[in-house]
């Protein structure tokens, strides 16, 4: 994915995942440095409704608004953060 | 959770998540330093069958064998790894 495009797309994520991918609460995952392949598979699972329970509903509502390109870009961006 | 008990329980996790929580492949998530609250909610979601698709089946088969105490201990252990 494209890191710059991902960064532009990531503004809304910062509310829970922090501006540098370090979550604002321990109930949300840190994303900084997480594996790109895993991030995109997790986002696609939320988008496809394959994840339920807990706080998944927040993520489903976010993921359904993302194209596959957005997902690849966001995955590239967050995994690029150390 | 109890970090030592989590460490003892974590041997089987190393195959995919690495001996220090750094995944052995980019399709698996790194767990080192991940938030304890998130780790336990994710494990509980796998255990409750609330996560499907992708490689979730591997995790479901692992999580169903864990007690809630095991889950808390594993979450404490992996989040303690920097």
Short mmCIF file of C-alpha atoms in Angstrom, two decimals:
data_model
loop_
_atom_site.label_atom_id
_atom_site.label_comp_id
_atom_site.label_asym_id
_atom_site.label_seq_id
_atom_site.Cartn_x
_atom_site.Cartn_y
_atom_site.Cartn_z
CA UNK A 1 0.00 0.00 0.00
CA UNK A 2 0.89 3.70 -0.24
CA UNK A 3 2.08 5.05 3.11
CA UNK A 4 1.27 8.72 2.33
CA UNK A 5 -2.23 7.87 1.15
CA UNK A 6 -2.66 5.74 4.25
CA UNK A 7 -1.56 8.57 6.48
CA UNK A 8 -4.12 10.88 4.88
CA UNK A 9 -6.82 8.27 5.39
CA UNK A 10 -5.83 7.58 9.01
CA UNK A 11 -7.08 10.78 10.65
CA UNK A 12 -10.30 9.16 11.83
CA UNK A 13 -8.43 6.16 13.29
CA UNK A 14 -6.46 8.35 15.70
CA UNK A 15 -9.42 8.73 18.06
CA UNK A 16 -8.87 5.13 19.28
CA UNK A 17 -5.52 4.06 17.78
CA UNK A 18 -3.64 7.31 18.58
CA UNK A 19 -1.92 9.69 16.18
CA UNK A 20 1.18 7.45 16.06
CA UNK A 21 -0.60 4.10 16.23
CA UNK A 22 -0.30 3.85 20.02
CA UNK A 23 -3.83 3.22 21.26
CA UNK A 24 -5.56 5.80 23.45
CA UNK A 25 -6.91 3.02 25.72
CA UNK A 26 -5.71 -0.50 26.57
CA UNK A 27 -8.92 -1.99 25.18
CA UNK A 28 -7.88 -0.93 21.67
CA UNK A 29 -4.89 -2.48 19.90
CA UNK A 30 -1.69 -0.60 19.22
CA UNK A 31 -1.11 -0.58 15.45
CA UNK A 32 2.38 0.94 15.24
CA UNK A 33 4.76 -1.54 13.63
CA UNK A 34 2.10 -4.22 13.33
CA UNK A 35 2.53 -6.50 10.30
CA UNK A 36 1.08 -5.05 7.09
CA UNK A 37 -0.32 -8.40 5.93
CA UNK A 38 -2.10 -8.94 9.24
CA UNK A 39 -3.50 -5.39 9.37
CA UNK A 40 -5.06 -5.71 5.94
CA UNK A 41 -6.50 -9.16 6.67
CA UNK A 42 -8.00 -7.86 9.93
CA UNK A 43 -9.55 -4.83 8.22
CA UNK A 44 -10.95 -7.05 5.48
CA UNK A 45 -12.41 -9.39 8.12
CA UNK A 46 -14.20 -6.44 9.76
CA UNK A 47 -15.37 -5.20 6.33
CA UNK A 48 -16.73 -8.68 5.49
CA UNK A 49 -18.53 -8.94 8.83
CA UNK A 50 -16.33 -11.84 9.93
CA UNK A 51 -15.59 -10.32 13.31
CA UNK A 52 -18.29 -9.84 15.95
CA UNK A 53 -18.46 -9.26 19.68
CA UNK A 54 -16.55 -6.85 21.92
CA UNK A 55 -15.89 -3.53 20.22
CA UNK A 56 -15.97 -5.03 16.75
CA UNK A 57 -19.05 -2.99 15.84
CA UNK A 58 -16.94 0.19 15.93
CA UNK A 59 -14.47 -1.34 13.49
CA UNK A 60 -17.13 -2.79 11.22
CA UNK A 61 -18.69 0.66 10.79
CA UNK A 62 -15.25 2.06 9.88
CA UNK A 63 -14.16 -0.79 7.62
CA UNK A 64 -17.28 -0.88 5.46
CA UNK A 65 -16.47 2.67 4.34
CA UNK A 66 -13.00 1.63 3.12
CA UNK A 67 -12.03 0.42 -0.35
CA UNK A 68 -9.47 -2.39 -0.66
CA UNK A 69 -6.95 0.25 -1.73
CA UNK A 70 -7.68 2.30 1.39
CA UNK A 71 -7.15 -0.86 3.43
CA UNK A 72 -3.79 -1.61 1.78
CA UNK A 73 -2.69 2.02 2.27
CA UNK A 74 -3.74 2.12 5.94
CA UNK A 75 -1.96 -1.21 6.55
CA UNK A 76 1.19 0.17 4.94
CA UNK A 77 0.99 3.39 6.95
CA UNK A 78 0.48 1.87 10.40
CA UNK A 79 3.07 -0.85 9.90
CA UNK A 80 5.54 1.87 8.91
CA UNK A 81 5.20 3.53 12.33
CA UNK A 82 7.80 2.32 14.81
CA UNK B 1 -2.92 -11.86 34.51
CA UNK B 2 0.19 -13.68 35.75
CA UNK B 3 3.15 -13.08 33.43
CA UNK B 4 5.10 -16.20 34.51
CA UNK B 5 2.07 -18.45 34.07
CA UNK B 6 1.46 -16.79 30.69
CA UNK B 7 5.04 -17.44 29.64
CA UNK B 8 4.70 -21.12 30.53
CA UNK B 9 1.46 -21.32 28.54
CA UNK B 10 2.90 -19.47 25.53
CA UNK B 11 5.20 -22.18 24.14
CA UNK B 12 2.67 -23.27 21.54
CA UNK B 13 2.06 -19.67 20.41
CA UNK B 14 5.70 -19.22 19.37
CA UNK B 15 5.25 -21.20 16.16
CA UNK B 16 3.37 -18.25 14.63
CA UNK B 17 3.86 -15.34 17.06
CA UNK B 18 7.59 -15.93 17.66
CA UNK B 19 9.39 -16.66 20.93
CA UNK B 20 9.42 -12.93 21.83
CA UNK B 21 6.03 -12.03 20.37
CA UNK B 22 7.46 -10.97 17.01
CA UNK B 23 5.52 -12.94 14.41
CA UNK B 24 7.31 -15.47 12.24
CA UNK B 25 5.39 -14.26 9.16
CA UNK B 26 3.78 -10.92 8.19
CA UNK B 27 0.38 -12.58 7.96
CA UNK B 28 0.38 -13.14 11.73
CA UNK B 29 0.19 -10.24 14.19
CA UNK B 30 3.11 -9.25 16.38
CA UNK B 31 2.00 -9.51 20.02
CA UNK B 32 4.97 -7.95 21.84
CA UNK B 33 3.84 -4.87 23.76
CA UNK B 34 0.26 -5.17 22.51
CA UNK B 35 -2.36 -3.91 24.99
CA UNK B 36 -3.30 -6.51 27.62
CA UNK B 37 -7.00 -5.56 27.50
CA UNK B 38 -7.09 -5.93 23.73
CA UNK B 39 -5.23 -9.25 23.72
CA UNK B 40 -7.66 -10.82 26.16
CA UNK B 41 -10.71 -9.49 24.31
CA UNK B 42 -9.32 -10.84 21.02
CA UNK B 43 -8.62 -14.29 22.53
CA UNK B 44 -12.10 -14.36 24.06
CA UNK B 45 -13.61 -13.45 20.68
CA UNK B 46 -11.79 -16.38 19.05
CA UNK B 47 -12.86 -18.68 21.91
CA UNK B 48 -16.50 -17.57 21.51
CA UNK B 49 -16.39 -18.12 17.76
CA UNK B 50 -16.88 -14.41 17.07
CA UNK B 51 -14.02 -14.24 14.58
CA UNK B 52 -14.17 -16.06 11.25
CA UNK B 53 -12.40 -15.87 7.92
CA UNK B 54 -8.73 -15.63 7.06
CA UNK B 55 -6.57 -17.60 9.44
CA UNK B 56 -9.05 -17.31 12.30
CA UNK B 57 -9.58 -21.09 12.32
CA UNK B 58 -6.04 -21.59 13.63
CA UNK B 59 -6.74 -19.21 16.50
CA UNK B 60 -10.17 -20.64 17.27
CA UNK B 61 -8.65 -24.11 17.69
CA UNK B 62 -6.06 -22.66 20.08
CA UNK B 63 -8.43 -20.42 22.04
CA UNK B 64 -11.08 -23.06 22.76
CA UNK B 65 -8.43 -24.96 24.74
CA UNK B 66 -7.75 -21.96 26.99
CA UNK B 67 -9.43 -21.09 30.28
CA UNK B 68 -10.19 -17.45 31.03
CA UNK B 69 -7.26 -17.50 33.46
CA UNK B 70 -4.96 -18.80 30.73
CA UNK B 71 -6.21 -15.97 28.51
CA UNK B 72 -5.53 -13.32 31.16
CA UNK B 73 -2.06 -14.77 31.81
CA UNK B 74 -1.15 -14.93 28.11
CA UNK B 75 -2.38 -11.35 27.63
CA UNK B 76 -0.23 -10.21 30.56
CA UNK B 77 2.80 -12.10 29.25
CA UNK B 78 2.73 -10.85 25.65
CA UNK B 79 1.97 -7.26 26.63
CA UNK B 80 4.98 -7.38 28.96
CA UNK B 81 7.32 -8.09 26.03
CA UNK B 82 8.86 -4.96 24.54
#
